[in-house]
PDB file of C-alpha atoms in Angstrom:
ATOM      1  CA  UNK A 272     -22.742  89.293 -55.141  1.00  0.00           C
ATOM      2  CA  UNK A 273     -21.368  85.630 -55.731  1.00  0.00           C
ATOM      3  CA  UNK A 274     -20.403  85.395 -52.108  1.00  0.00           C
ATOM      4  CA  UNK A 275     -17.624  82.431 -51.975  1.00  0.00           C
ATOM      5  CA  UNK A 276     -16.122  81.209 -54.722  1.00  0.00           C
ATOM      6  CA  UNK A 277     -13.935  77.898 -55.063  1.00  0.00           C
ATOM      7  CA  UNK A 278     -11.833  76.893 -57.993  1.00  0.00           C
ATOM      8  CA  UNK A 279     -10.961  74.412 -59.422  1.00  0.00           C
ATOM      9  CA  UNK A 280     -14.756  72.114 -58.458  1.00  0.00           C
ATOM     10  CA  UNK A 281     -12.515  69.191 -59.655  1.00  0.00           C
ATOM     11  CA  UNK A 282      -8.755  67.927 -59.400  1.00  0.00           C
ATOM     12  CA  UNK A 283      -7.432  64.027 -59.766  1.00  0.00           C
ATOM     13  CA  UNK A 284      -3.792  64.023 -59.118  1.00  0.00           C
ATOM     14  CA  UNK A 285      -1.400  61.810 -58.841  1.00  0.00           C
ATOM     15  CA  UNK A 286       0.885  60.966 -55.480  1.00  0.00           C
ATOM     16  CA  UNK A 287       3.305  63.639 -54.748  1.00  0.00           C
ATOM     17  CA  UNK A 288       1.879  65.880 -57.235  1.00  0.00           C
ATOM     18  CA  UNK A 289       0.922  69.771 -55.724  1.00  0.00           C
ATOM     19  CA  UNK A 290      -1.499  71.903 -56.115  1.00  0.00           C
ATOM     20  CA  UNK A 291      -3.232  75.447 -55.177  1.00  0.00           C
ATOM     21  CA  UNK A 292      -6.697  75.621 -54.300  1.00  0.00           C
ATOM     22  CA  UNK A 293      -8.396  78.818 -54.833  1.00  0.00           C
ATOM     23  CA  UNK A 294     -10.879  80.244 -52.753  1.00  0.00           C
ATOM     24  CA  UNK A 295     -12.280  84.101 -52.567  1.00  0.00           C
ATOM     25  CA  UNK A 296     -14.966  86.300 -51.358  1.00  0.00           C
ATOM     26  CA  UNK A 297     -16.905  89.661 -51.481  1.00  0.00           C
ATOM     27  CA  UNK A 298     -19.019  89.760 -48.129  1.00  0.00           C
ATOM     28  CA  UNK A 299     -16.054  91.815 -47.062  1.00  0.00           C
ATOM     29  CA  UNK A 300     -15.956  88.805 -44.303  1.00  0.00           C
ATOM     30  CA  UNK A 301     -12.463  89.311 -42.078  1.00  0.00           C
ATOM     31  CA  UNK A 302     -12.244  85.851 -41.107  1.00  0.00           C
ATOM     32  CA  UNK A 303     -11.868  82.573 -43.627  1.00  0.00           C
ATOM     33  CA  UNK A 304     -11.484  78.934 -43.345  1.00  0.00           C
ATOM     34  CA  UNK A 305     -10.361  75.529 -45.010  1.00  0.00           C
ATOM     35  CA  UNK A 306     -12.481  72.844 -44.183  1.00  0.00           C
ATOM     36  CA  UNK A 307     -12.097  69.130 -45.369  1.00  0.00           C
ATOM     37  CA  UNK A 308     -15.175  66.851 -45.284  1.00  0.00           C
ATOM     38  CA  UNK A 309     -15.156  62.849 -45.476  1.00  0.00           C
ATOM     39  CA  UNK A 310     -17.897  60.123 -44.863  1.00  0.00           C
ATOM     40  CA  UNK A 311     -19.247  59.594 -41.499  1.00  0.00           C
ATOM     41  CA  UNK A 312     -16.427  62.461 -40.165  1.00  0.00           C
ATOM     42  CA  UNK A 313     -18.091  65.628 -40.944  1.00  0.00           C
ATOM     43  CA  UNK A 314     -16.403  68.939 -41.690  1.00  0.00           C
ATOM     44  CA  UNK A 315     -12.305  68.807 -39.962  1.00  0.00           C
ATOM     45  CA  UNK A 316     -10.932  72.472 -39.969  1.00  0.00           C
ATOM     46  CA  UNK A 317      -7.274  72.740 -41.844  1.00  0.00           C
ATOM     47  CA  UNK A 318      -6.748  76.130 -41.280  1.00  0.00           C
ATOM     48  CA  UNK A 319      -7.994  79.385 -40.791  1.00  0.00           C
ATOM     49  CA  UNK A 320      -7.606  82.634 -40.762  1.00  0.00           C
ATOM     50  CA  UNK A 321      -9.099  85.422 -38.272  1.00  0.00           C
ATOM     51  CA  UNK A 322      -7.994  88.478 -40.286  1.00  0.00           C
ATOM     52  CA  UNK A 323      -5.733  89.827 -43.102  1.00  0.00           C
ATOM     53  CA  UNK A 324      -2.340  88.933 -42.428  1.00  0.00           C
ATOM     54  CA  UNK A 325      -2.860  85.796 -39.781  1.00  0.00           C
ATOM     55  CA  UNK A 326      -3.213  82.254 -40.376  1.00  0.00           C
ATOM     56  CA  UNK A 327      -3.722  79.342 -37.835  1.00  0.00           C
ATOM     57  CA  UNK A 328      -3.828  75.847 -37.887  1.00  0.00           C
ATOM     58  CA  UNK A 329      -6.882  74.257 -37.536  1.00  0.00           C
ATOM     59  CA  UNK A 330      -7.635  70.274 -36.440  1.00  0.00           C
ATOM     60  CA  UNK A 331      -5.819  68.404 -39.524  1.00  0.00           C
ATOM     61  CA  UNK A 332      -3.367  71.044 -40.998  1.00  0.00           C
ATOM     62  CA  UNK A 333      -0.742  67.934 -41.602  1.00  0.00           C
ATOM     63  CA  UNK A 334      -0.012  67.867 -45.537  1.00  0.00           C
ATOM     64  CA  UNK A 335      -1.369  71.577 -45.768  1.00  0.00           C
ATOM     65  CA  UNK A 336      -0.217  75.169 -46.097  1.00  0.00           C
ATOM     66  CA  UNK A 337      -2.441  78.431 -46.803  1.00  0.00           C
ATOM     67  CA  UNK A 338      -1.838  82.164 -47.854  1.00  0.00           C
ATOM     68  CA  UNK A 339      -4.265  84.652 -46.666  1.00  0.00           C
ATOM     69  CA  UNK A 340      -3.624  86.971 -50.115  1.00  0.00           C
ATOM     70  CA  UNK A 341      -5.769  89.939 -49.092  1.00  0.00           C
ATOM     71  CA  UNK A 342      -8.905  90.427 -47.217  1.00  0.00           C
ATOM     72  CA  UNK A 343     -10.569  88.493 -50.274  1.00  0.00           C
ATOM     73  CA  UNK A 344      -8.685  85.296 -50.887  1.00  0.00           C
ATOM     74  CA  UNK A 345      -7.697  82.860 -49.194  1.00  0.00           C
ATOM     75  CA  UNK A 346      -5.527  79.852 -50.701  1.00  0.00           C
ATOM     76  CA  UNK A 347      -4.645  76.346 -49.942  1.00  0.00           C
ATOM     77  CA  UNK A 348      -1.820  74.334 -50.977  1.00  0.00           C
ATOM     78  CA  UNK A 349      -1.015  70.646 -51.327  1.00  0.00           C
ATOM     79  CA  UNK A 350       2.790  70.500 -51.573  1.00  0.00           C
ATOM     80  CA  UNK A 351       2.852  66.677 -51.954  1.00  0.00           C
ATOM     81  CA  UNK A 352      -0.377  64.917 -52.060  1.00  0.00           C
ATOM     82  CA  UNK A 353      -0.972  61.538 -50.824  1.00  0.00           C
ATOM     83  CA  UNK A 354      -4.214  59.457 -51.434  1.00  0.00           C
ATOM     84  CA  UNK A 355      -5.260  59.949 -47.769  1.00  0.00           C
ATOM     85  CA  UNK A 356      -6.141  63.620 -48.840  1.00  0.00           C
ATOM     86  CA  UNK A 357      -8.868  62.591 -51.523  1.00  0.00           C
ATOM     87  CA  UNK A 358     -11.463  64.508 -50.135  1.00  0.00           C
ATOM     88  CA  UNK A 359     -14.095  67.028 -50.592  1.00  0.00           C
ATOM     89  CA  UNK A 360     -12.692  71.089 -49.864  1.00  0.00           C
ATOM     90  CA  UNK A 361     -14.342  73.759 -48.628  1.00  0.00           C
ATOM     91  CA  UNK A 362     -13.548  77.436 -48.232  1.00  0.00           C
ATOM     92  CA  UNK A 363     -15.735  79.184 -45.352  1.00  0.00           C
ATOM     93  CA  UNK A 364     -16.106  83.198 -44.522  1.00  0.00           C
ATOM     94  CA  UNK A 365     -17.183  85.054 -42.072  1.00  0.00           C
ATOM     95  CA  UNK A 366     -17.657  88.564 -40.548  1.00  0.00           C
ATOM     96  CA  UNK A 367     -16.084  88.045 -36.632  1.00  0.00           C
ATOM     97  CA  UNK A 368     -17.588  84.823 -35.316  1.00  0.00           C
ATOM     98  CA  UNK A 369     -20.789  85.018 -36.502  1.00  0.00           C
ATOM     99  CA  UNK A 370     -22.188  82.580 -38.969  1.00  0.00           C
ATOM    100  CA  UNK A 371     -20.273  80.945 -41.579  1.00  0.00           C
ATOM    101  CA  UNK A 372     -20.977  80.874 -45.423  1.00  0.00           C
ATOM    102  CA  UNK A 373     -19.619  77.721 -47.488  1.00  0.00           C
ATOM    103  CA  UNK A 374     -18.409  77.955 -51.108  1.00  0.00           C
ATOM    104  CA  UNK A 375     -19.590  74.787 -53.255  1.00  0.00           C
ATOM    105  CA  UNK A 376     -16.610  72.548 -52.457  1.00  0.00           C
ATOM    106  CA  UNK A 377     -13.398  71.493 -54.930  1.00  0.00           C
ATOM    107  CA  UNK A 378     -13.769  67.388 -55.002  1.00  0.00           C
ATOM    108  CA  UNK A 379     -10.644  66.082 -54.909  1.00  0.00           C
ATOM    109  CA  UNK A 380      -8.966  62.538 -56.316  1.00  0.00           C
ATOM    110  CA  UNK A 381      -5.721  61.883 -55.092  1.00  0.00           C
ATOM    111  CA  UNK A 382      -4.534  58.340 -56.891  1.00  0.00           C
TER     112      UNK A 382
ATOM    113  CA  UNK B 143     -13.065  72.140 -25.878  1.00  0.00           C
ATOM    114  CA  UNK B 144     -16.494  72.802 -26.847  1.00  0.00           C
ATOM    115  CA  UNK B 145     -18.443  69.997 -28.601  1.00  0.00           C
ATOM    116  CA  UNK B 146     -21.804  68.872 -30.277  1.00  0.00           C
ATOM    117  CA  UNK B 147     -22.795  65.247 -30.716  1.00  0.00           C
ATOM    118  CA  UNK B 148     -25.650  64.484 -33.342  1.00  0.00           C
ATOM    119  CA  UNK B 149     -27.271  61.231 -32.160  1.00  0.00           C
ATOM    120  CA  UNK B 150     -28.715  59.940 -35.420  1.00  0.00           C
ATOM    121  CA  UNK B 151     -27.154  59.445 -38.463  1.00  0.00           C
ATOM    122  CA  UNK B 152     -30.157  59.337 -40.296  1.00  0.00           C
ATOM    123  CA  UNK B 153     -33.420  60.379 -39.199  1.00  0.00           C
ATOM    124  CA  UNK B 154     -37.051  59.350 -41.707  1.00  0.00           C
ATOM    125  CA  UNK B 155     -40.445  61.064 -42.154  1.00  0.00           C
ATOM    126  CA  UNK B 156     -43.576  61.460 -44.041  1.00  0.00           C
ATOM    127  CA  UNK B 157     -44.168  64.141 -45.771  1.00  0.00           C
ATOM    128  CA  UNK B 158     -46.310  66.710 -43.816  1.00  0.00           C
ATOM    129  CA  UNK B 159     -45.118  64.886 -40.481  1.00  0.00           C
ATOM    130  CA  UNK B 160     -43.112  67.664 -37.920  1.00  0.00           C
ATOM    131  CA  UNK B 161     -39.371  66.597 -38.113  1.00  0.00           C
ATOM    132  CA  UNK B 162     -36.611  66.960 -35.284  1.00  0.00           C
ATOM    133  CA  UNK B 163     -33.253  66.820 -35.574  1.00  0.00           C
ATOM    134  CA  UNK B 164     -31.327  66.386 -32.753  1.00  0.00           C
ATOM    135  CA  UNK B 165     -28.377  68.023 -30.925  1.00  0.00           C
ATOM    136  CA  UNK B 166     -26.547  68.179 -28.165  1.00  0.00           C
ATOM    137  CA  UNK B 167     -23.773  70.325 -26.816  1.00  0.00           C
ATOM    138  CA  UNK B 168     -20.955  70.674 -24.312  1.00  0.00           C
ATOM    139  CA  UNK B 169     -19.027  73.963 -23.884  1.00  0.00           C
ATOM    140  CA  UNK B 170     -18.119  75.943 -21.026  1.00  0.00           C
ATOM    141  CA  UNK B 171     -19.510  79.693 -20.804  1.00  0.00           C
ATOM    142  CA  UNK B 172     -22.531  80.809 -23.392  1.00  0.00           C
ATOM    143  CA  UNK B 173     -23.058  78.613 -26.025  1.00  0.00           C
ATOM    144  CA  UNK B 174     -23.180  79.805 -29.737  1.00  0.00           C
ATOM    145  CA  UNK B 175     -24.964  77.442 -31.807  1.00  0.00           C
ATOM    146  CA  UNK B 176     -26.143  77.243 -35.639  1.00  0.00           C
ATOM    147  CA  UNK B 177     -27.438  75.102 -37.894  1.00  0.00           C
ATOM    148  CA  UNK B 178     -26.566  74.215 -41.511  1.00  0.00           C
ATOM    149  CA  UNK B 179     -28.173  72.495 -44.287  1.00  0.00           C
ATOM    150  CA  UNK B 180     -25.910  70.756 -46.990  1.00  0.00           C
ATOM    151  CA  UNK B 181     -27.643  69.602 -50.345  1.00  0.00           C
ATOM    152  CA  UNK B 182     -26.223  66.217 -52.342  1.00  0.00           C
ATOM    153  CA  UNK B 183     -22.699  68.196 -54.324  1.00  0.00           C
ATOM    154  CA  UNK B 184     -23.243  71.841 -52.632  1.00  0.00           C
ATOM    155  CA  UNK B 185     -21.491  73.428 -49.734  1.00  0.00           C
ATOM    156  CA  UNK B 186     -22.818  73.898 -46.274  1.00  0.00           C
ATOM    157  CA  UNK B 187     -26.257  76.640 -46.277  1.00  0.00           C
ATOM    158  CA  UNK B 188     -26.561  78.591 -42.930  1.00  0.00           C
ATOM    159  CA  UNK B 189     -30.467  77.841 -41.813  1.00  0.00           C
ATOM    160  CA  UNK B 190     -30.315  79.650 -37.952  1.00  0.00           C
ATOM    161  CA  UNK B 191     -28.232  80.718 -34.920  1.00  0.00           C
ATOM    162  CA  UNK B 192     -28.550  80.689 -31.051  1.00  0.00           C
ATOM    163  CA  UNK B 193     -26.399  83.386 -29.085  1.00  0.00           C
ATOM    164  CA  UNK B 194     -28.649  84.882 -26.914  1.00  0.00           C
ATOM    165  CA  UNK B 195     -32.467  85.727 -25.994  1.00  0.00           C
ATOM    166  CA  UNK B 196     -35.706  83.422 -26.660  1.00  0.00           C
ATOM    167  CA  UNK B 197     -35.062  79.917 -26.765  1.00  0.00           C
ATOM    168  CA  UNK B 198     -37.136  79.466 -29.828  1.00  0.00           C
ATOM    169  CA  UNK B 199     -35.145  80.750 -32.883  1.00  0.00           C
ATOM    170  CA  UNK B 200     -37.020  80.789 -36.064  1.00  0.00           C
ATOM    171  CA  UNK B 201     -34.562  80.409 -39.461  1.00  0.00           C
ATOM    172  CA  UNK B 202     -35.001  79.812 -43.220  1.00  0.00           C
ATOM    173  CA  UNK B 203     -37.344  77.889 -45.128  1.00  0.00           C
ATOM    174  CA  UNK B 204     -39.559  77.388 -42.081  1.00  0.00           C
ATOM    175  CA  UNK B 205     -37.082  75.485 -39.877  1.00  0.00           C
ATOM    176  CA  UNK B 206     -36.598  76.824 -36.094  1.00  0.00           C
ATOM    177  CA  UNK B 207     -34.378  75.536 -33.325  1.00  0.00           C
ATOM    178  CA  UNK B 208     -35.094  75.005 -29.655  1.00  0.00           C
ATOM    179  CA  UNK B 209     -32.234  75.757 -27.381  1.00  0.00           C
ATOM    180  CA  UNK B 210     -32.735  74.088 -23.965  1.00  0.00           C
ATOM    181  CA  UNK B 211     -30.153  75.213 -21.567  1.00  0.00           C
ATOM    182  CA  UNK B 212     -30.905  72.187 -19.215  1.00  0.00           C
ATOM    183  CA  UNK B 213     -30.486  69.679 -21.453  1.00  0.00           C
ATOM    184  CA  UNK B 214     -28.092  71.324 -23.005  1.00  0.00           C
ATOM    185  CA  UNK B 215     -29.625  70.540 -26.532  1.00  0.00           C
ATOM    186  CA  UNK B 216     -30.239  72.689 -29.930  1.00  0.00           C
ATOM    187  CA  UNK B 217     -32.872  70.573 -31.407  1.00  0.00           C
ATOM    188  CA  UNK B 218     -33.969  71.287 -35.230  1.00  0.00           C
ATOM    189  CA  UNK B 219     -37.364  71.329 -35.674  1.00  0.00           C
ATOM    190  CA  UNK B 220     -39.981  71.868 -38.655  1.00  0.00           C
ATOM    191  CA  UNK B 221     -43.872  71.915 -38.267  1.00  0.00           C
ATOM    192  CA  UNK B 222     -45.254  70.151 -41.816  1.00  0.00           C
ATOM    193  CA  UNK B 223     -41.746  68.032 -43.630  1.00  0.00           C
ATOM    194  CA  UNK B 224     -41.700  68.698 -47.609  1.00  0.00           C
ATOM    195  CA  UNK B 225     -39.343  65.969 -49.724  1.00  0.00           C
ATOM    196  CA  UNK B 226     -37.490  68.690 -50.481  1.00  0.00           C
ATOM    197  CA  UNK B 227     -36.275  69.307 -46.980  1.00  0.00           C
ATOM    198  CA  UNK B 228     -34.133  65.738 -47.408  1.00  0.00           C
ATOM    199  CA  UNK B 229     -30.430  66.381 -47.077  1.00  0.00           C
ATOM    200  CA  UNK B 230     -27.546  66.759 -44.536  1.00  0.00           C
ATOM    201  CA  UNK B 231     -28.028  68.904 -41.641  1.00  0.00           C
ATOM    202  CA  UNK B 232     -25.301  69.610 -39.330  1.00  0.00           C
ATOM    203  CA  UNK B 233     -25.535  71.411 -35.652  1.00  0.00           C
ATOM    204  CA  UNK B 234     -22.172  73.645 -35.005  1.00  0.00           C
ATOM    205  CA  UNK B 235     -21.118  75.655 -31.531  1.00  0.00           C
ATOM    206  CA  UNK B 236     -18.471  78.258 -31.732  1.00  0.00           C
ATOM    207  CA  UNK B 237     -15.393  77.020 -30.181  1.00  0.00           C
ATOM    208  CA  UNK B 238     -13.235  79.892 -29.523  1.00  0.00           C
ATOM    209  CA  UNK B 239     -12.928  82.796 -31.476  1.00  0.00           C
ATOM    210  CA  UNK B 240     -13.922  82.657 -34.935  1.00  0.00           C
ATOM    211  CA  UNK B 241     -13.929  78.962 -35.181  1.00  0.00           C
ATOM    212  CA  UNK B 242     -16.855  76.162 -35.104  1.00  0.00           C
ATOM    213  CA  UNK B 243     -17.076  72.904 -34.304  1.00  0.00           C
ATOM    214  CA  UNK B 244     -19.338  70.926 -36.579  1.00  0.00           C
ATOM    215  CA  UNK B 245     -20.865  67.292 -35.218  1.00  0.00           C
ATOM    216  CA  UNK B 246     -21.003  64.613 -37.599  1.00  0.00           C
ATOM    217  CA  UNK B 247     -24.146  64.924 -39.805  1.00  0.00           C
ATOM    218  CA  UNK B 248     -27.899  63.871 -39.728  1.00  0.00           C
ATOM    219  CA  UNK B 249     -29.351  62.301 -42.927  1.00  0.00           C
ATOM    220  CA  UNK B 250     -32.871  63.650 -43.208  1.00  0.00           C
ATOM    221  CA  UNK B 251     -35.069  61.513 -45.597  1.00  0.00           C
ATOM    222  CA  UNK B 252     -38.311  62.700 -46.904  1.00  0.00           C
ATOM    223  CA  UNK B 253     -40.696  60.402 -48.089  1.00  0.00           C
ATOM    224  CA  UNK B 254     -44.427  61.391 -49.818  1.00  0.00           C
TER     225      UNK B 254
END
């Protein structure tokens, strides 16, 4: 039981560049989420998504898309980045509400 | 939109002192509150939940919250501090739906 998993745990890209951030789990948890989390701000929610098939936008989905895959994955997307996204990821499940369980986080560099 | 404000960023204690960590919230209807623990380069650990019942709600690694209704606070509390207990706790409420609202992060140092 690995619970979530993140990949990559590093990225440095340049401006405009895109990427895919992977995220998955096996709690058979229905709901996930996209967190970002900077100094002195906490954890911002990108996006989410309540079950298989729906996605919503969270507090700072600006920059961001996601694909809820299946029940397991859940992906995020950075079709251009700009330096203002250098941050620190995080990809969240849970089962309906209840309590949330964090994956170790994909740090990235955005130069 | 429901809320929680963390008062200090960093909060210090001896070693085999009780620790608090504070919280308060704002939300309209029943709160649901949690706590989370985040060591230096790992993601968020869940620690212990408020949604209903006694006001004393006893979580992992011998941390327990007090929810005071009155006050409207979800203080973090511990009996004896270890240096390993020094790291990032953040207080959460559910904010509609499936979704949580984390406040900004207390620093808890340790010191023996």
């Amino acid at each position: 039981n690995a619970g979530v998993t993140q990949t990559p745990k590093f990225q440095v890209l340049k401006t405009g560049q895109s990427m895919t951030l992977q995220c998955a789990q096996d709690m058979n948890h229905n709901s996930m989420y996209w967190y970002r989390q900077d100094p002195g701000m906490g954890l911002r929610l990108i996006y989410y998504s309540a079950s298989e098939g729906t996605t919503d936008k969270g507090e700072v989905p600006n920059g961001y898309n996601v694909s809820r895959l299946n029940k397991r994955e859940f992906s995020l997307r950075l079709e251009s980045a700009a330096p203002s996204q250098t941050s620190v990821y995080f990809c969240a499940s849970s089962y309906q509400g209840t309590e949330q369980y964090f994956g170790p986080g994909t740090r990235l560099t955005v130069t | 939109a429901q809320s929680v404000a963390q008062p200090e960023d960093q909060v210090n204690v001896a070693e085999g002192n009780p620790l608090t960590v504070k919280c308060t919230y704002s939300v309209s209807g029943n709160p649901y509150l949690f706590w989370y623990v985040q060591y230096p380069n790992r993601g968020l650990q869940f620690l212990l939940k408020y949604i209903t019942g006694d006001n004393l709600v006893k979580g992992s690694y011998g941390f327990e919250a007090e929810f005071n209704k009155s006050q409207t606070s979800f203080h973090l509390k511990k009996p004896s501090a270890l240096v390993s207990d020094s790291a990032l706790y953040f207080c959460a409420v559910r904010d509609g739906g499936n979704k949580l609202v984390f406040g900004a992060g207390t620093i808890l140092r340790v010191k023996s």
